[in-house]
CSV table of C-alpha atoms and ligand atoms in Angstrom, one decimal:
chain,number,residue,atom,x,y,z
A,1,MET,CA,25.3,44.5,44.2
A,2,LYS,CA,22.7,45.5,41.5
A,3,THR,CA,19.4,47.3,42.0
A,4,ARG,CA,17.2,49.5,39.8
A,5,ILE,CA,17.3,52.5,42.0
A,6,CYS,CA,19.8,53.6,44.6
A,7,ILE,CA,18.4,56.2,47.0
A,8,ILE,CA,20.9,58.3,49.0
A,9,GLY,CA,19.6,59.4,52.4
A,10,ALA,CA,17.0,57.8,54.8
A,11,GLY,CA,15.4,61.0,56.0
A,12,PRO,CA,11.7,61.4,55.3
A,13,ALA,CA,12.2,62.0,51.6
A,14,GLY,CA,14.4,58.8,51.0
A,15,LEU,CA,12.1,56.6,53.1
A,16,MET,CA,8.9,57.8,51.5
A,17,LEU,CA,10.4,57.2,48.1
A,18,GLY,CA,11.7,53.8,49.0
A,19,HIS,CA,8.3,52.7,50.3
A,20,LEU,CA,6.4,54.0,47.3
A,21,LEU,CA,8.7,52.1,45.0
A,22,ARG,CA,8.7,48.9,47.1
A,23,SER,CA,4.8,49.0,47.3
A,24,GLU,CA,4.8,48.8,43.5
A,25,GLY,CA,7.4,46.0,43.4
A,26,VAL,CA,10.2,48.0,42.1
A,27,ASP,CA,13.5,47.2,43.8
A,28,CYS,CA,15.7,49.8,45.4
A,29,VAL,CA,18.3,50.2,48.1
A,30,VAL,CA,18.5,53.2,50.6
A,31,LEU,CA,22.0,54.2,51.7
A,32,GLU,CA,22.2,56.3,55.0
A,33,ARG,CA,25.3,57.8,56.5
A,34,ALA,CA,24.0,58.0,60.0
A,35,GLY,CA,22.4,55.4,62.4
A,36,PRO,CA,18.7,55.1,63.0
A,37,ASP,CA,18.9,56.9,66.3
A,38,TYR,CA,20.6,59.9,64.8
A,39,VAL,CA,17.8,60.1,62.1
A,40,LEU,CA,15.2,59.9,64.8
A,41,GLY,CA,16.9,62.5,67.0
A,42,ARG,CA,16.2,65.4,64.7
A,43,ILE,CA,13.4,67.8,65.6
A,44,ARG,CA,11.8,69.5,62.7
A,45,ALA,CA,8.5,71.3,61.8
A,46,GLY,CA,5.4,69.3,62.1
A,47,VAL,CA,2.6,70.7,59.9
A,48,LEU,CA,1.5,68.3,57.2
A,49,GLU,CA,-0.3,69.2,54.0
A,50,ASN,CA,-2.6,66.8,52.2
A,51,VAL,CA,0.2,65.6,49.9
A,52,THR,CA,2.1,64.3,52.8
A,53,VAL,CA,-0.9,62.7,54.6
A,54,ASP,CA,-2.0,61.1,51.3
A,55,ILE,CA,1.4,59.5,50.7
A,56,MET,CA,1.3,57.9,54.2
A,57,ALA,CA,-2.3,56.8,53.5
A,58,ARG,CA,-1.4,55.3,50.1
A,59,LEU,CA,1.4,53.4,51.9
A,60,GLY,CA,-1.0,52.2,54.6
A,61,LEU,CA,1.3,53.8,57.2
A,62,ASP,CA,-1.2,56.5,58.5
A,63,ALA,CA,-2.8,54.7,61.4
A,64,ARG,CA,-0.8,56.6,64.1
A,65,LEU,CA,-1.0,59.9,62.2
A,66,ARG,CA,-4.8,59.5,62.0
A,67,ALA,CA,-5.0,58.6,65.7
A,68,GLU,CA,-2.5,61.1,67.1
A,69,GLY,CA,-2.3,63.9,64.5
A,70,LEU,CA,-4.1,67.1,65.4
A,71,VAL,CA,-6.4,68.5,62.7
A,72,HIS,CA,-6.0,72.3,62.4
A,73,ASP,CA,-8.6,74.4,60.7
A,74,GLY,CA,-6.8,77.7,61.1
A,75,PHE,CA,-3.7,79.5,62.4
A,76,ASN,CA,-3.0,83.1,63.6
A,77,LEU,CA,-0.8,86.0,62.7
A,78,ALA,CA,-0.1,88.3,65.7
A,79,TYR,CA,1.2,91.9,65.6
A,80,GLY,CA,1.2,94.2,68.5
A,81,GLU,CA,-2.0,93.4,70.4
A,82,ARG,CA,-3.9,92.3,67.3
A,83,LEU,CA,-4.5,88.8,66.1
A,84,ILE,CA,-5.5,87.8,62.6
A,85,ARG,CA,-7.1,84.3,62.4
A,86,ILE,CA,-6.6,82.7,59.0
A,87,ASP,CA,-9.5,80.3,58.8
A,88,ILE,CA,-8.0,77.8,56.4
A,89,ALA,CA,-11.0,75.4,56.5
A,90,ALA,CA,-13.5,78.2,55.7
A,91,LEU,CA,-11.3,79.7,53.0
A,92,THR,CA,-10.1,76.6,51.3
A,93,GLY,CA,-12.2,73.7,52.4
A,94,LYS,CA,-9.0,71.9,53.5
A,95,HIS,CA,-7.0,71.6,56.8
A,96,VAL,CA,-3.5,70.8,57.9
A,97,VAL,CA,-2.5,68.1,60.3
A,98,VAL,CA,0.0,68.8,63.2
A,99,TYR,CA,2.1,65.6,63.6
A,100,GLY,CA,5.9,65.8,64.3
A,101,GLN,CA,8.2,65.0,61.4
A,102,THR,CA,10.1,62.8,63.9
A,103,GLU,CA,7.0,60.7,64.4
A,104,LEU,CA,6.3,60.4,60.6
A,105,THR,CA,10.0,59.3,60.1
A,106,ARG,CA,9.5,56.7,62.9
A,107,ASP,CA,6.4,55.3,61.2
A,108,LEU,CA,8.4,55.0,57.9
A,109,MET,CA,11.4,53.4,59.7
A,110,GLU,CA,9.4,50.9,61.6
A,111,ALA,CA,7.7,49.6,58.5
A,112,ARG,CA,11.0,48.8,56.7
A,113,GLU,CA,11.2,45.1,57.5
A,114,ALA,CA,7.5,44.3,57.0
A,115,ARG,CA,7.6,46.0,53.6
A,116,GLY,CA,11.0,44.6,52.5
A,117,LEU,CA,12.6,48.0,52.2
A,118,GLU,CA,16.4,47.6,52.4
A,119,VAL,CA,18.1,50.5,54.2
A,120,VAL,CA,21.9,50.4,54.8
A,121,TYR,CA,22.6,52.5,57.8
A,122,GLU,CA,26.1,53.8,58.7
A,123,ALA,CA,27.2,53.8,55.0
A,124,ALA,CA,30.4,55.9,55.0
A,125,ASP,CA,32.1,57.8,52.1
A,126,VAL,CA,29.0,57.5,49.8
A,127,ALA,CA,30.1,58.6,46.4
A,128,LEU,CA,28.1,58.9,43.1
A,129,HIS,CA,29.7,57.9,39.8
A,130,ASP,CA,28.8,58.3,36.1
A,131,VAL,CA,25.5,60.1,36.9
A,132,GLY,CA,25.4,61.5,33.3
A,133,SER,CA,25.3,57.9,31.9
A,134,ASP,CA,22.6,55.2,31.8
A,135,ALA,CA,24.7,53.0,34.1
A,136,PRO,CA,25.5,55.0,37.1
A,137,TYR,CA,26.9,53.4,40.3
A,138,VAL,CA,27.4,54.3,44.0
A,139,THR,CA,30.3,53.3,46.2
A,140,TYR,CA,30.4,53.4,50.0
A,141,ALA,CA,32.4,52.0,52.9
A,142,LYS,CA,30.9,49.7,55.6
A,143,ASP,CA,32.3,47.1,58.0
A,144,GLY,CA,35.8,47.9,57.0
A,145,ARG,CA,35.4,47.4,53.2
A,146,MET,CA,34.2,49.2,50.1
A,147,HIS,CA,30.9,48.3,48.4
A,148,ARG,CA,29.5,49.1,44.9
A,149,ILE,CA,25.9,49.4,43.9
A,150,ASP,CA,25.1,49.4,40.1
A,151,CYS,CA,21.8,50.8,39.2
A,152,ARG,CA,19.7,52.5,36.5
A,153,PHE,CA,18.8,55.7,38.6
A,154,ILE,CA,20.2,57.4,41.6
A,155,VAL,CA,17.9,59.5,43.7
A,156,GLY,CA,19.6,62.1,46.0
A,157,CYS,CA,17.5,62.4,49.2
A,158,ASP,CA,20.5,63.3,51.3
A,159,GLY,CA,19.6,66.7,52.5
A,160,PHE,CA,21.3,70.0,52.0
A,161,HIS,CA,24.8,68.8,52.9
A,162,GLY,CA,24.8,65.4,51.1
A,163,PRO,CA,27.0,64.4,48.2
A,164,SER,CA,24.3,64.1,45.5
A,165,ARG,CA,23.9,67.7,44.5
A,166,LYS,CA,27.7,68.1,44.5
A,167,ALA,CA,27.8,65.2,41.9
A,168,VAL,CA,26.2,67.5,39.4
A,169,ALA,CA,29.0,69.4,37.5
A,170,ALA,CA,29.1,73.1,38.4
A,171,VAL,CA,28.2,74.1,34.8
A,172,ALA,CA,25.2,71.8,34.7
A,173,GLY,CA,23.2,73.5,37.5
A,174,GLN,CA,22.5,76.8,39.1
A,175,ALA,CA,22.1,77.6,42.7
A,176,PHE,CA,19.7,80.4,43.9
A,177,GLU,CA,20.2,81.4,47.5
A,178,LYS,CA,19.2,83.9,50.2
A,179,VAL,CA,20.6,83.7,53.7
A,180,TYR,CA,18.7,85.5,56.4
A,181,PRO,CA,20.5,87.4,59.3
A,182,PHE,CA,18.7,85.5,62.0
A,183,GLY,CA,17.9,81.9,63.1
A,184,TRP,CA,15.1,80.3,65.1
A,185,LEU,CA,15.8,79.3,68.6
A,186,GLY,CA,13.4,76.4,69.3
A,187,ILE,CA,12.4,74.9,72.6
A,188,LEU,CA,10.4,71.7,73.1
A,189,ALA,CA,8.7,71.1,76.4
A,190,ASP,CA,6.2,68.8,77.9
A,191,VAL,CA,3.6,71.4,78.7
A,192,PRO,CA,0.2,72.1,77.2
A,193,PRO,CA,0.2,74.6,74.3
A,194,CYS,CA,-0.8,78.2,75.0
A,195,ASN,CA,-3.3,78.1,72.2
A,196,HIS,CA,-5.2,75.4,70.3
A,197,GLU,CA,-3.8,76.8,67.0
A,198,LEU,CA,-0.5,78.0,65.9
A,199,ILE,CA,0.4,81.7,66.4
A,200,TYR,CA,3.1,83.4,64.3
A,201,ALA,CA,4.0,86.8,65.9
A,202,ASN,CA,5.7,89.9,64.6
A,203,HIS,CA,6.8,91.9,67.7
A,204,GLU,CA,9.1,94.8,67.9
A,205,ARG,CA,11.5,92.6,69.8
A,206,GLY,CA,11.4,90.0,67.0
A,207,PHE,CA,9.5,87.0,65.7
A,208,ALA,CA,7.9,84.3,67.8
A,209,LEU,CA,6.0,81.1,67.0
A,210,ALA,CA,3.7,79.1,69.3
A,211,SER,CA,3.4,75.5,68.0
A,212,MET,CA,2.8,72.1,69.4
A,213,ARG,CA,3.4,68.4,68.9
A,214,SER,CA,0.4,67.2,71.0
A,215,GLU,CA,-2.1,68.4,73.6
A,216,THR,CA,0.7,67.9,76.2
A,217,ARG,CA,3.8,68.8,74.3
A,218,SER,CA,4.6,72.3,73.0
A,219,ARG,CA,7.1,73.7,70.5
A,220,TYR,CA,8.0,77.4,70.6
A,221,TYR,CA,10.5,79.5,68.6
A,222,VAL,CA,11.9,83.0,68.9
A,223,ASP,CA,14.2,84.5,66.2
A,224,VAL,CA,17.7,85.5,67.3
A,225,PRO,CA,20.8,86.9,65.5
A,226,VAL,CA,22.7,84.1,63.8
A,227,THR,CA,25.7,84.9,66.0
A,228,GLU,CA,23.7,83.9,69.2
A,229,LYS,CA,24.7,80.7,71.2
A,230,VAL,CA,22.1,78.3,72.8
A,231,GLU,CA,24.1,78.5,76.0
A,232,ASP,CA,23.1,82.1,76.3
A,233,TRP,CA,19.5,81.2,76.4
A,234,PRO,CA,18.5,79.5,79.6
A,235,ASP,CA,14.9,78.2,79.5
A,236,GLU,CA,13.6,81.1,81.6
A,237,ARG,CA,15.0,83.7,79.2
A,238,ILE,CA,13.2,82.0,76.3
A,239,TRP,CA,9.9,81.8,78.2
A,240,ASP,CA,10.2,85.5,79.2
A,241,GLU,CA,10.8,86.4,75.6
A,242,LEU,CA,7.9,84.3,74.3
A,243,ALA,CA,5.6,85.9,76.8
A,244,ILE,CA,6.5,89.4,75.5
A,245,ARG,CA,6.5,88.6,71.8
A,246,LEU,CA,3.4,86.4,71.6
A,247,GLY,CA,1.2,89.2,73.1
A,248,PRO,CA,-0.8,89.3,76.4
A,249,GLU,CA,-3.6,87.0,75.4
A,250,ALA,CA,-1.2,84.1,74.6
A,251,ALA,CA,1.1,85.0,77.4
A,252,ALA,CA,-1.6,84.5,79.9
A,253,HIS,CA,-1.9,80.9,78.8
A,254,ILE,CA,1.7,79.9,78.5
A,255,VAL,CA,2.7,77.1,80.8
A,256,ARG,CA,6.4,77.0,81.4
A,257,GLY,CA,8.4,73.8,81.8
A,258,PRO,CA,11.9,72.4,81.4
A,259,SER,CA,13.2,72.1,77.8
A,260,ILE,CA,13.6,68.7,76.4
A,261,GLU,CA,15.3,70.0,73.3
A,262,LYS,CA,16.7,73.4,72.5
A,263,SER,CA,18.6,74.5,69.3
A,264,ILE,CA,19.1,77.3,66.9
A,265,ALA,CA,18.3,76.7,63.2
A,266,PRO,CA,19.6,79.1,60.6
A,267,LEU,CA,17.1,80.4,58.0
A,268,ARG,CA,17.8,80.0,54.3
A,269,SER,CA,16.1,80.0,51.0
A,270,PHE,CA,17.8,77.8,48.4
A,271,VAL,CA,17.0,76.2,45.1
A,272,PHE,CA,19.2,74.1,42.9
A,273,ALA,CA,18.1,73.8,39.3
A,274,PRO,CA,17.6,71.6,37.4
A,275,MET,CA,16.6,68.8,39.8
A,276,ARG,CA,17.6,66.1,37.4
A,277,HIS,CA,21.0,65.5,35.8
A,278,GLY,CA,21.2,62.4,33.5
A,279,SER,CA,20.3,59.4,35.7
A,280,LEU,CA,20.4,61.4,39.0
A,281,LEU,CA,17.2,62.9,40.4
A,282,LEU,CA,17.3,65.2,43.5
A,283,CYS,CA,14.4,65.3,46.0
A,284,GLY,CA,13.8,67.3,49.2
A,285,ASP,CA,16.5,69.3,51.0
A,286,ALA,CA,19.1,68.0,48.6
A,287,ALA,CA,17.6,70.3,46.0
A,288,HIS,CA,16.0,73.1,48.0
A,289,ILE,CA,15.6,74.7,51.4
A,290,VAL,CA,12.9,77.0,52.6
A,291,PRO,CA,12.9,79.1,55.8
A,292,PRO,CA,10.6,77.3,58.3
A,293,THR,CA,8.0,80.1,58.4
A,294,GLY,CA,5.5,78.3,56.1
A,295,ALA,CA,6.3,74.8,57.4
A,296,LYS,CA,6.9,73.7,53.8
A,297,GLY,CA,10.2,71.7,54.0
A,298,LEU,CA,8.7,68.3,54.6
A,299,ASN,CA,5.7,68.9,52.3
A,300,LEU,CA,7.9,69.9,49.4
A,301,ALA,CA,10.0,66.8,49.9
A,302,ALA,CA,6.8,64.8,49.8
A,303,SER,CA,5.6,66.4,46.4
A,304,ASP,CA,9.1,65.8,44.9
A,305,VAL,CA,9.0,62.2,46.0
A,306,LEU,CA,5.5,61.7,44.5
A,307,TYR,CA,6.7,63.1,41.1
A,308,ALA,CA,9.9,61.0,41.2
A,309,ALA,CA,8.0,57.9,42.1
A,310,GLU,CA,5.5,58.5,39.3
A,311,ALA,CA,8.3,59.0,36.8
A,312,LEU,CA,10.4,56.0,38.0
A,313,LEU,CA,7.3,53.7,37.9
A,314,ALA,CA,6.3,54.9,34.4
A,315,PHE,CA,9.9,54.1,33.3
A,316,PHE,CA,10.1,50.6,34.9
A,317,LYS,CA,6.5,49.5,34.4
A,318,ARG,CA,5.7,51.0,31.0
A,319,GLY,CA,9.1,51.7,29.5
A,320,ASP,CA,8.0,55.4,29.3
A,321,GLY,CA,10.9,57.8,30.0
A,322,ASP,CA,8.9,61.1,29.4
A,323,ALA,CA,8.1,61.7,33.1
A,324,ILE,CA,11.8,61.3,34.0
A,325,ILE,CA,12.7,63.9,31.4
A,326,GLY,CA,9.9,66.2,32.8
A,327,TYR,CA,10.6,65.6,36.4
A,328,SER,CA,12.7,68.7,37.1
A,329,ASP,CA,10.2,71.1,35.5
A,330,LYS,CA,7.3,69.6,37.2
A,331,ALA,CA,8.9,69.6,40.7
A,332,LEU,CA,10.4,73.1,40.3
A,333,ALA,CA,7.1,74.6,39.4
A,334,ARG,CA,5.7,73.7,42.8
A,335,VAL,CA,9.0,74.3,44.6
A,336,TRP,CA,9.3,77.9,43.4
A,337,LYS,CA,5.8,78.8,44.6
A,338,ALA,CA,6.5,77.3,48.0
A,339,GLU,CA,9.8,79.3,48.1
A,340,ARG,CA,7.9,82.4,47.3
A,341,PHE,CA,5.3,81.8,50.0
A,342,SER,CA,7.9,80.9,52.6
A,343,TRP,CA,10.1,83.9,51.8
A,344,SER,CA,7.1,86.3,51.8
A,345,LEU,CA,5.8,85.1,55.1
A,346,THR,CA,9.3,85.3,56.5
A,347,ARG,CA,9.5,88.9,55.2
A,348,LEU,CA,6.2,89.8,56.7
A,349,MET,CA,6.7,88.4,60.2
A,350,HIS,CA,10.3,89.2,61.0
A,351,ARG,CA,12.2,92.4,61.8
A,352,PHE,CA,15.1,92.6,59.5
A,353,PRO,CA,18.2,94.5,60.9
A,354,GLU,CA,18.5,96.5,57.7
A,355,ASP,CA,14.8,97.6,57.7
A,356,GLY,CA,14.1,101.3,58.2
A,357,PRO,CA,10.8,103.1,59.0
A,358,PHE,CA,9.5,102.6,55.4
A,359,GLU,CA,9.9,98.8,55.5
A,360,ARG,CA,8.3,98.7,58.9
A,361,ALA,CA,5.3,100.8,57.6
A,362,MET,CA,5.0,98.4,54.7
A,363,GLN,CA,4.8,95.4,57.1
A,364,VAL,CA,2.1,97.2,59.1
A,365,ALA,CA,0.1,98.1,56.0
A,366,GLU,CA,0.3,94.6,54.7
A,367,LEU,CA,-0.8,93.1,58.0
A,368,ASP,CA,-3.7,95.6,58.2
A,369,TYR,CA,-4.7,94.7,54.6
A,370,ILE,CA,-4.6,91.0,55.4
A,371,ALA,CA,-6.7,91.6,58.6
A,372,SER,CA,-9.4,93.3,56.5
A,373,SER,CA,-9.4,91.4,53.2
A,374,ARG,CA,-10.9,87.9,52.6
A,375,ALA,CA,-9.0,87.8,49.3
A,376,ALA,CA,-5.6,88.3,51.0
A,377,GLN,CA,-6.5,85.8,53.7
A,378,THR,CA,-7.5,83.3,51.0
A,379,ALA,CA,-4.2,83.7,49.2
A,380,ILE,CA,-2.3,83.0,52.5
A,381,ALA,CA,-4.6,80.1,53.4
A,382,GLU,CA,-4.3,78.3,50.0
A,383,ASN,CA,-0.5,78.4,50.2
A,384,TYR,CA,-0.5,77.3,53.8
A,385,VAL,CA,-2.6,74.2,53.2
A,386,GLY,CA,-0.5,73.4,50.1
A,387,LEU,CA,-0.9,74.2,46.4
A,388,PRO,CA,-2.1,71.3,44.2
A,389,VAL,CA,0.3,68.6,43.2
B,1,LIG,N1,25.5,59.6,52.7
B,1,LIG,C1,24.4,59.0,53.0
B,1,LIG,N2,23.3,59.7,53.6
B,1,LIG,C2,23.6,61.0,53.9
B,1,LIG,C3,24.7,61.7,53.5
B,1,LIG,C4,25.8,60.9,52.9
B,1,LIG,N3,26.9,61.4,52.6
B,1,LIG,N4,24.6,63.0,53.9
B,1,LIG,C5,23.4,63.1,54.4
B,1,LIG,N5,22.8,61.9,54.4
B,1,LIG,C6,21.4,61.6,55.0
B,1,LIG,C7,21.3,62.4,56.3
B,1,LIG,O1,21.9,61.7,57.4
B,1,LIG,C8,19.8,62.3,56.5
B,1,LIG,O2,19.3,61.2,57.2
B,1,LIG,O3,20.4,62.1,54.2
B,1,LIG,C9,19.3,62.3,55.1
B,1,LIG,C10,18.6,63.6,54.6
B,1,LIG,O4,17.4,63.8,55.4
B,1,LIG,P1,16.9,65.3,55.7
B,1,LIG,O5,18.0,66.3,55.9
B,1,LIG,O6,15.8,65.1,56.7
B,1,LIG,O7,16.3,65.7,54.2
B,1,LIG,P2,14.9,65.3,53.5
B,1,LIG,O8,14.7,63.8,53.7
B,1,LIG,O9,15.0,65.8,52.2
B,1,LIG,O10,13.8,65.9,54.3
B,1,LIG,C11,13.1,67.1,53.9
B,1,LIG,O11,12.7,67.0,56.2
B,1,LIG,O12,14.6,66.9,57.5
B,1,LIG,C12,13.6,67.8,57.0
B,1,LIG,O13,14.4,70.0,56.9
B,1,LIG,C13,14.0,68.9,56.2
B,1,LIG,O14,11.8,69.6,56.4
B,1,LIG,C14,12.8,69.1,55.5
B,1,LIG,C15,12.4,67.7,55.0
B,2,LIG,C1,6.9,73.4,64.4
B,2,LIG,O1,6.0,72.9,65.1
B,2,LIG,O2,8.1,73.0,64.6
B,2,LIG,C2,6.7,74.3,63.3
B,2,LIG,C3,5.4,74.7,63.0
B,2,LIG,C4,5.2,75.6,62.0
B,2,LIG,C5,6.2,76.2,61.4
B,2,LIG,C6,7.5,75.9,61.7
B,2,LIG,C7,7.8,75.0,62.7
B,2,LIG,O3,6.0,77.1,60.4
């Protein structure tokens, strides 16, 4: 088979890119290792910046997001008994939209047929070939035989563990990485949220986050050592821990209920540079990971995809290859700033096992400073709503 662009991975990044290309009449094929149910089974952060909402609007796939997404004008940082409200609307004139990543992926998946976006699910052994040349190709196995797709560009949207990044020779790229000594234990439950806005809490027993998917579905997290097992955390233990860490005001409003999902996600900061190698472009988790503290993962994938789509459209519609050459620098400039913000918010809101009294005093001083400074709050707010694309 021949196509202009072969996209590896049908997560949010691959599907957004595929739809953006198709909406401009550029042909592409998306290869996905898993089946549609697996892709929809993953629960991830659900705070959308403008860039993500705008892509869904440009695709005309934002009807449900507009109807069901919750517009949030602020969020809260809790420490001890104190609560700092970051009024993002007043400080930046913007807002974020709380809408589950699973729902956004569903909207993109359901529009495949109507928009003529070809996605091959259950494509096994996907391998990239000749990515340094102008005629790369991809092979995969399906229905008991091997297939080959010849194309002009390959876009790796296959997440952190996919084959695309690994197709770049070790000498051609550099990985920057920080692994954190804790993970987030998340619980999803059909109970009303304890607060109408998110609360990120730094408590002496550890971090906690109160989030939500809707007025009737809550998402909470506590941080735990990476060695911890989900089986050691019956629901009641998580609810007890949340009630302590989120502080008395929030605790009074927590409604407990049985978990409908429970998992531990490790925290990692990771960047692979450059994000283009010859005819291979990397987007989303294939190129970078942020700890979830700033809710930047999906939004960074969205800005990568926007830049990649612009570059590919310039190439195929106007014969202009400059934006392809500039793709990596443009994407990385935004990626590094989001990495910085996610890392600094993680540093501020978690208790690190190696921290001594000095590091703890620095956290308290910084939180006190943020509580009293509009400038500090503005810096947090403008990063949280998303830096310009
Ligand atoms: N072949 C084909 N597809 C693959 C392969 C492979 N060998 N390996 C992985 N994939 C698919 C995965 O099954 C998944 O559907 O690539 C997709 C990658 O999706 P995500 O991991 O969701 O990554 P991305 O689309 O970049 O999303 C970025 O969404 O999932 C979150 O944490 C992520 O918030 C971040 C954002
Ligand atoms: C979530 O709702 O899952 C969520 C929200 C905000 C974050 C991380 C996760 O920073």
